[in-house]
Coordinates of C-alpha atoms and ligand atoms in Angstrom, one line a residue:
X24 CA -10.4 33.7 58.1
X25 CA -8.4 31.6 55.7
X26 CA -11.0 29.0 55.2
X27 CA -13.6 30.7 53.0
X28 CA -10.8 32.3 51.0
X29 CA -9.2 28.9 50.4
X30 CA -12.5 27.3 49.5
X31 CA -13.2 30.2 47.0
X32 CA -9.8 29.7 45.5
X33 CA -10.5 26.0 45.4
X34 CA -13.9 26.6 43.7
X35 CA -12.4 28.9 41.2
X36 CA -9.6 26.5 40.4
X37 CA -12.2 23.7 40.1
X38 CA -14.3 25.9 37.8
X39 CA -11.2 26.7 35.7
X40 CA -10.3 23.0 35.6
X41 CA -13.7 21.8 34.4
X42 CA -14.0 24.6 32.0
X43 CA -10.6 23.7 30.6
X44 CA -11.5 20.1 30.3
X45 CA -14.8 21.0 28.6
X46 CA -12.9 23.2 26.1
X47 CA -10.4 20.4 25.5
X48 CA -13.2 17.9 24.9
X49 CA -15.0 20.2 22.5
X50 CA -11.9 21.6 20.7
X51 CA -11.9 18.9 18.0
X52 CA -15.5 19.6 17.2
X53 CA -15.3 23.2 15.9
X54 CA -12.0 22.3 14.3
X55 CA -13.6 19.3 12.7
X56 CA -16.6 21.2 11.6
X57 CA -14.4 23.8 10.1
X58 CA -12.4 21.2 8.2
X59 CA -15.5 19.3 7.2
X60 CA -17.1 22.4 5.8
X61 CA -14.1 23.1 3.6
X62 CA -13.6 19.5 2.5
X63 CA -15.3 17.5 -0.1
X64 CA -14.5 14.3 1.7
X65 CA -17.8 12.5 1.4
X66 CA -17.8 8.8 2.5
X67 CA -20.1 6.4 0.7
X68 CA -21.0 2.7 1.3
X69 CA -18.6 0.3 -0.4
X70 CA -20.1 -2.2 -2.7
X71 CA -21.5 -5.0 -0.5
X72 CA -20.3 -8.5 0.1
X73 CA -16.7 -7.7 1.2
X74 CA -17.4 -8.6 4.9
X75 CA -17.7 -12.4 4.3
X76 CA -15.2 -14.6 6.3
X77 CA -11.7 -14.6 4.9
X78 CA -10.4 -17.9 3.5
X79 CA -7.7 -19.4 5.8
X80 CA -4.2 -20.2 4.5
X81 CA -2.8 -23.7 4.8
X82 CA 0.0 -22.5 7.1
X83 CA 0.3 -19.3 9.2
X84 CA 3.6 -18.2 10.5
X85 CA 3.1 -15.4 13.1
X86 CA 6.6 -14.4 14.4
X87 CA 8.4 -12.8 11.6
X88 CA 10.2 -10.2 13.8
X89 CA 11.8 -12.9 16.0
X90 CA 12.8 -14.9 13.0
X91 CA 14.0 -12.2 10.7
X92 CA 17.0 -9.8 10.4
X93 CA 17.1 -6.2 9.3
X94 CA 18.7 -5.4 5.9
X95 CA 20.1 -1.8 5.4
X96 CA 19.0 -0.7 8.8
X97 CA 18.7 3.1 9.1
X98 CA 19.7 3.5 5.4
X99 CA 16.4 2.6 3.7
X100 CA 13.7 5.1 4.8
X101 CA 10.3 3.6 3.8
X102 CA 11.4 1.0 1.2
X103 CA 7.8 0.7 -0.2
X104 CA 8.3 -1.7 -3.2
X105 CA 11.0 -4.1 -4.1
X106 CA 12.5 -5.3 -7.5
X107 CA 15.3 -7.8 -7.8
X108 CA 17.8 -7.9 -10.7
X109 CA 18.8 -11.5 -10.7
X110 CA 21.7 -11.1 -13.1
X111 CA 23.5 -8.4 -11.1
X112 CA 22.3 -9.4 -7.7
X113 CA 20.8 -6.0 -6.8
X114 CA 17.6 -5.4 -4.8
X115 CA 16.0 -2.1 -5.8
X116 CA 13.6 0.0 -3.7
X117 CA 12.0 3.4 -3.7
X118 CA 12.5 5.4 -0.5
X119 CA 10.6 8.2 1.3
X120 CA 13.3 10.8 0.5
X121 CA 12.9 10.4 -3.3
X122 CA 15.9 8.1 -3.7
X123 CA 15.9 4.8 -5.5
X124 CA 18.4 2.7 -3.5
X125 CA 19.8 -0.7 -4.3
X126 CA 21.3 -3.4 -2.1
X127 CA 23.9 -5.8 -3.3
X128 CA 22.6 -9.0 -1.6
X129 CA 25.8 -11.0 -1.9
X130 CA 28.2 -10.3 1.0
X131 CA 27.3 -7.7 3.6
X132 CA 24.1 -6.3 1.9
X133 CA 25.7 -2.9 1.2
X134 CA 23.2 -0.1 0.4
X135 CA 23.9 2.3 -2.5
X136 CA 22.2 5.5 -3.4
X137 CA 21.3 4.8 -7.0
X138 CA 19.1 7.5 -8.5
X139 CA 17.3 10.5 -7.0
X140 CA 13.9 10.7 -8.7
X141 CA 12.5 13.1 -6.1
X142 CA 9.0 13.1 -4.8
X143 CA 7.9 9.7 -3.3
X144 CA 8.7 6.7 -5.5
X145 CA 6.3 3.9 -4.8
X146 CA 6.2 1.0 -7.3
X147 CA 9.5 -0.2 -8.9
X148 CA 9.8 -2.8 -11.7
X149 CA 12.7 -4.0 -13.9
X150 CA 12.4 -3.2 -17.5
X151 CA 13.5 -5.9 -20.1
X152 CA 16.0 -3.4 -21.6
X153 CA 17.8 -3.1 -18.3
X154 CA 16.5 0.0 -16.7
X155 CA 14.0 0.5 -13.9
X156 CA 10.4 1.8 -14.3
X157 CA 9.2 3.8 -11.3
X158 CA 5.7 4.8 -10.3
X159 CA 6.5 8.1 -8.6
X160 CA 3.4 9.2 -6.7
X161 CA 3.5 12.9 -7.7
X162 CA 5.1 13.1 -11.1
X163 CA 3.8 9.9 -12.7
X164 CA 5.5 7.0 -14.5
X165 CA 9.2 7.4 -14.8
X166 CA 12.0 5.5 -16.5
X167 CA 15.5 5.3 -15.0
X168 CA 17.9 3.9 -17.6
X169 CA 20.9 1.8 -16.6
X170 CA 23.0 4.9 -16.9
X171 CA 20.6 6.5 -14.3
X172 CA 19.0 8.9 -16.8
X173 CA 15.5 9.8 -15.6
X174 CA 12.7 10.5 -18.1
X175 CA 9.0 11.0 -17.5
X176 CA 7.0 8.5 -19.5
X177 CA 3.5 9.6 -18.8
X178 CA 1.5 11.6 -16.3
X179 CA -2.1 11.6 -17.6
X180 CA -4.6 9.5 -19.6
X181 CA -7.8 10.5 -21.4
X182 CA -7.2 14.1 -20.3
X183 CA -7.0 13.2 -16.6
X184 CA -3.8 13.7 -14.6
X185 CA -2.6 11.0 -12.3
X186 CA -2.5 12.0 -8.6
X187 CA -1.2 8.9 -6.9
X188 CA 0.8 6.7 -9.4
X189 CA 1.3 3.6 -7.3
X190 CA 1.9 0.1 -8.6
X191 CA 3.9 -1.0 -11.7
X192 CA 5.0 -4.1 -13.5
X193 CA 6.5 -4.7 -17.0
X194 CA 5.3 -7.5 -19.3
X195 CA 8.0 -9.5 -21.2
X196 CA 7.1 -7.6 -24.4
X197 CA 8.0 -4.3 -22.7
X198 CA 4.4 -3.1 -22.1
X199 CA 4.2 -1.3 -18.8
X200 CA 1.2 -1.9 -16.7
X201 CA 0.5 0.4 -13.8
X202 CA -2.1 1.9 -11.5
X203 CA -3.1 5.4 -10.5
X204 CA -4.7 4.9 -7.0
X205 CA -6.6 8.1 -7.2
X206 CA -7.2 11.1 -9.4
X207 CA -8.7 12.9 -6.4
X208 CA -6.4 12.6 -3.5
X209 CA -2.6 12.8 -3.5
X210 CA -0.2 10.7 -1.4
X211 CA -0.4 13.0 1.7
X212 CA -4.2 12.6 1.8
X213 CA -4.3 9.0 0.5
X214 CA -6.0 7.7 3.6
X215 CA -9.0 9.9 2.7
X216 CA -9.3 8.1 -0.6
X217 CA -9.1 4.8 1.3
X218 CA -11.9 5.9 3.6
X219 CA -14.2 7.6 1.2
X220 CA -15.6 4.5 -0.5
X221 CA -15.6 6.1 -3.9
X222 CA -13.6 4.7 -6.8
X223 CA -11.0 7.2 -8.1
X224 CA -8.5 4.6 -9.3
X225 CA -7.4 3.5 -12.7
X226 CA -5.6 0.6 -14.3
X227 CA -3.4 1.7 -17.1
X228 CA -0.8 0.6 -19.7
X229 CA 2.0 2.4 -21.4
X230 CA 3.4 1.3 -24.7
X231 CA 7.1 2.3 -24.9
X232 CA 7.1 2.0 -28.8
X233 CA 4.2 4.4 -29.4
X234 CA 4.5 6.3 -26.1
X235 CA 0.7 5.8 -25.8
X236 CA -1.0 5.5 -22.4
X237 CA -4.3 3.5 -22.3
X238 CA -6.9 3.3 -19.6
X239 CA -7.7 -0.4 -19.2
X240 CA -10.2 0.0 -16.3
X241 CA -11.5 2.9 -14.3
X242 CA -13.7 3.4 -11.2
X243 CA -11.4 1.2 -9.1
X244 CA -11.2 1.5 -5.3
X245 CA -7.6 2.6 -4.5
X246 CA -6.0 0.6 -7.3
X247 CA -2.7 -0.4 -5.8
X248 CA -0.3 -3.3 -6.5
X249 CA -0.1 -5.1 -9.9
X250 CA 1.7 -8.2 -11.2
X251 CA 1.7 -9.7 -14.7
X252 CA 1.0 -13.4 -14.6
X253 CA 3.9 -15.7 -15.6
X254 CA 2.1 -16.8 -18.8
X255 CA 1.7 -13.1 -19.8
X256 CA -2.0 -13.7 -20.6
X257 CA -3.3 -11.6 -17.7
X258 CA -2.4 -9.5 -14.7
X259 CA -3.6 -9.3 -11.1
X260 CA -4.3 -5.9 -9.5
X261 CA -5.3 -5.1 -5.9
X262 CA -8.0 -2.8 -4.6
X263 CA -6.9 -2.1 -1.0
X264 CA -10.0 -0.9 0.8
X265 CA -12.1 -3.7 -0.7
X266 CA -9.5 -6.3 0.3
X267 CA -9.6 -7.9 -3.1
X268 CA -7.4 -8.6 -6.0
X269 CA -8.8 -9.2 -9.5
X270 CA -7.5 -10.5 -12.8
X271 CA -7.5 -8.4 -16.0
X272 CA -6.9 -10.3 -19.2
X273 CA -4.4 -8.8 -21.6
X274 CA -4.6 -11.5 -24.3
X275 CA -6.8 -14.2 -25.8
X276 CA -10.5 -14.3 -26.1
X277 CA -11.1 -12.8 -22.7
X278 CA -8.8 -9.8 -23.5
X279 CA -10.0 -6.7 -21.8
X280 CA -12.3 -8.4 -19.3
X281 CA -12.0 -8.5 -15.5
X282 CA -12.5 -11.7 -13.4
X283 CA -12.5 -12.5 -9.8
X284 CA -9.1 -13.6 -8.3
X285 CA -9.3 -13.3 -4.5
X286 CA -12.1 -11.7 -2.4
X287 CA -12.3 -11.1 1.3
X288 CA -8.5 -11.2 2.0
X289 CA -7.6 -11.5 5.7
X290 CA -5.9 -8.0 5.4
X291 CA -5.7 -5.0 3.2
X292 CA -3.6 -5.8 0.1
X293 CA -0.9 -3.4 -1.1
X294 CA 1.7 -4.7 -3.7
X295 CA 1.6 -8.1 -5.3
X296 CA 4.4 -9.8 -7.1
X297 CA 4.7 -13.1 -9.0
X298 CA 7.6 -14.9 -7.3
X299 CA 8.2 -18.4 -8.6
X300 CA 7.0 -22.0 -8.2
X301 CA 3.6 -20.8 -9.3
X302 CA 3.1 -18.3 -6.5
X303 CA 2.3 -14.7 -5.9
X304 CA 3.2 -12.8 -2.8
X305 CA 0.6 -10.2 -1.6
X306 CA 1.6 -7.7 1.0
X307 CA -1.1 -7.1 3.6
X308 CA -0.5 -3.7 5.1
X309 CA -2.7 -4.4 8.1
X310 CA -4.9 -7.2 9.3
X311 CA -8.7 -7.2 9.0
X312 CA -10.5 -7.2 12.3
X313 CA -13.9 -6.3 13.8
X314 CA -13.1 -2.6 14.1
X315 CA -11.9 -2.4 10.5
X316 CA -15.0 -4.2 9.3
X317 CA -17.3 -1.8 11.2
X318 CA -15.4 1.2 9.9
X319 CA -15.5 0.1 6.3
X320 CA -19.2 -0.9 6.6
X321 CA -20.5 2.4 8.0
X322 CA -19.8 5.7 6.1
X323 CA -20.8 7.6 9.2
X324 CA -18.0 6.0 11.2
X325 CA -15.6 7.0 8.5
X326 CA -16.8 10.5 8.6
X327 CA -16.4 10.5 12.4
X328 CA -12.8 9.2 12.0
X329 CA -12.1 11.9 9.6
X330 CA -13.6 14.6 11.8
X331 CA -11.8 13.4 14.9
X332 CA -8.5 13.2 13.0
X333 CA -5.5 12.6 15.2
X334 CA -7.8 11.7 18.2
X335 CA -8.6 8.5 16.4
X336 CA -5.2 8.2 14.6
X337 CA -4.5 4.6 15.7
X338 CA -8.1 3.3 15.7
X339 CA -8.4 0.8 14.2
X340 CA -4.8 -0.1 14.8
X341 CA -2.5 -1.1 11.9
X342 CA -1.1 -4.4 13.0
X343 CA -0.5 -8.0 12.2
X344 CA 0.8 -7.0 8.8
X345 CA 2.8 -9.4 6.6
X346 CA 2.9 -11.3 3.4
X347 CA 0.6 -13.9 1.9
X348 CA 1.6 -16.6 -0.5
X349 CA -1.1 -17.3 -3.0
X350 CA -1.3 -19.9 -5.8
X351 CA -1.7 -18.9 -9.5
X352 CA -5.4 -19.4 -9.3
X353 CA -5.9 -17.4 -6.1
X354 CA -5.7 -19.9 -3.3
X355 CA -4.2 -18.7 0.0
X356 CA -1.2 -21.0 0.7
X357 CA 0.7 -19.4 3.6
X358 CA 0.8 -16.2 5.7
X359 CA 4.0 -14.7 7.1
X360 CA 3.0 -12.0 9.6
X361 CA 3.8 -10.6 13.1
X362 CA 1.5 -8.8 15.5
X363 CA 4.0 -5.9 15.7
X364 CA 4.4 -5.5 12.0
X365 CA 2.5 -2.7 10.3
X366 CA 2.5 -1.3 6.8
X367 CA 4.3 -4.1 5.1
X368 CA 3.8 -3.0 1.5
X369 CA 5.7 -5.5 -0.7
X370 CA 7.4 -8.8 -0.6
X371 CA 9.8 -10.9 -2.7
X372 CA 11.3 -14.4 -2.4
X373 CA 14.9 -14.6 -3.3
X374 CA 16.5 -17.9 -2.8
X375 CA 15.5 -19.2 0.6
X376 CA 14.7 -15.7 1.9
X377 CA 11.6 -13.6 2.1
X378 CA 12.1 -9.9 1.9
X379 CA 9.5 -7.5 3.4
X380 CA 9.3 -3.9 2.1
X381 CA 7.5 -1.2 4.2
X382 CA 6.0 2.2 3.9
X383 CA 7.5 3.4 7.2
X384 CA 10.3 1.2 8.5
X385 CA 13.9 2.2 7.9
X386 CA 15.0 -1.2 6.7
X387 CA 13.9 -4.3 4.7
X388 CA 13.0 -7.3 6.9
X389 CA 14.6 -10.6 5.7
X390 CA 13.4 -14.0 6.9
X391 CA 15.1 -17.3 6.2
X392 CA 12.3 -19.6 5.2
X393 CA 14.3 -22.7 6.3
X394 CA 14.3 -21.4 9.9
X395 CA 10.5 -21.2 10.0
X396 CA 10.1 -24.9 10.3
X397 CA 11.5 -24.6 13.8
X398 CA 9.1 -21.9 14.9
X399 CA 5.7 -22.9 16.1
X400 CA 2.9 -22.1 13.7
X401 CA 0.2 -19.7 14.9
Ligands
NAG16 C1 8.5 8.4 -27.7 O1 9.2 9.3 -26.8 C2 10.6 9.3 -27.0 C3 11.2 10.1 -25.8 O2 10.4 11.2 -25.6 C4 10.9 9.9 -28.3 O3 12.3 9.9 -28.5 C5 10.2 9.0 -29.4 O4 10.4 9.6 -30.7 C6 8.7 8.9 -29.1 N1 8.1 7.9 -30.1 C7 7.0 8.2 -30.8 C8 6.6 7.1 -31.7 O5 6.4 9.2 -30.7
NAG17 C1 -6.3 -6.7 -26.4 O1 -7.3 -5.7 -26.7 C2 -6.8 -4.4 -26.9 C3 -7.9 -3.5 -27.1 O2 -8.8 -3.6 -26.1 C4 -5.9 -4.4 -28.1 O3 -5.3 -3.2 -28.3 C5 -4.8 -5.5 -27.9 O4 -4.0 -5.5 -29.1 C6 -5.4 -6.8 -27.6 N1 -4.3 -7.7 -27.3 C7 -4.2 -8.9 -27.8 C8 -2.9 -9.7 -27.5 O5 -5.1 -9.4 -28.5

């Protein structure tokens, strides 16, 4: 008597289970179609030739986490970019909660809340007059004076508002060079800009004497980090999804023209900074690998990634992030990475230490370069 009943129950449960599984499997699809119908996310092919082999660096150090120590642990949420005031010994960084914090590097590396600019400060750069210039992703280009007075310098150019003010550096004559990664997507949806394969980025300058903002180059692919060259004749800027950095001339007979600097980087470049001894440091926020190559090659895969959203959140994985030391003419000299590092967004060398900023860690990673000689190269 019990048997048919039990088997019916069993069948019913089986039906419910498979129906549930089917719903679960299909649930992203209507949701995705709903989102897709309402979104103007429209992936396009990237300009070709960025899938060539990456040039190898002379040395590759692959164990930064084992070698390094954590500075300001728990007190520096998302220290995206770094700027060092050599005279006073402070390392400045913009954090995820809107605060610019600074770390006195001498002694115990104490963290100080310095100025609350709000929003999400990304690029930070010292100004020759002592203050700090901040690329705040939402409001635009800000100046924080030594007395911590905050002023908005500019938030638009040629009638177009910035939506993702990102990298900044100041030339020795006071001219501020900066990037707006996208006029279409804001910080929250920045990954869509990265995936879309359409150029919404601009390279800009701000003249603090005339208060004038100039568009130097437009139609850039997620224009990100920027560094003025030590001779002040040009600057290098990075286009993250294309894995390339290019040179823009700011003086001389090539003034206003763009030249190749580095193509096919082994990872996706974020900030770049001139350090010293004729070197730049470029932060690679994740490595390049086969999955990334496929994704960037095929717009359809990027559409799929968008449609499946969180189901593909960590595919391809962000890993093997780090810093690359590059010569003045764009030769890769050394890579400092770790398989478990992701979203390293900036780097500096101060004395014998490398400092790693990050979009999502709660500290700055510091690595003693003299200790690396004892660690096996990758
Ligand atoms: C530039 O802006 C500052 C601050 O808003 C202002 O004091 C100054 O007069 C402006 N300069 C010019 C040339 O417009
Ligand atoms: C470079 O060219 C721009 C115009 O494109 C001009 O405003 C600027 O003064 C020039 N700079 C130098 C140093 O010649």
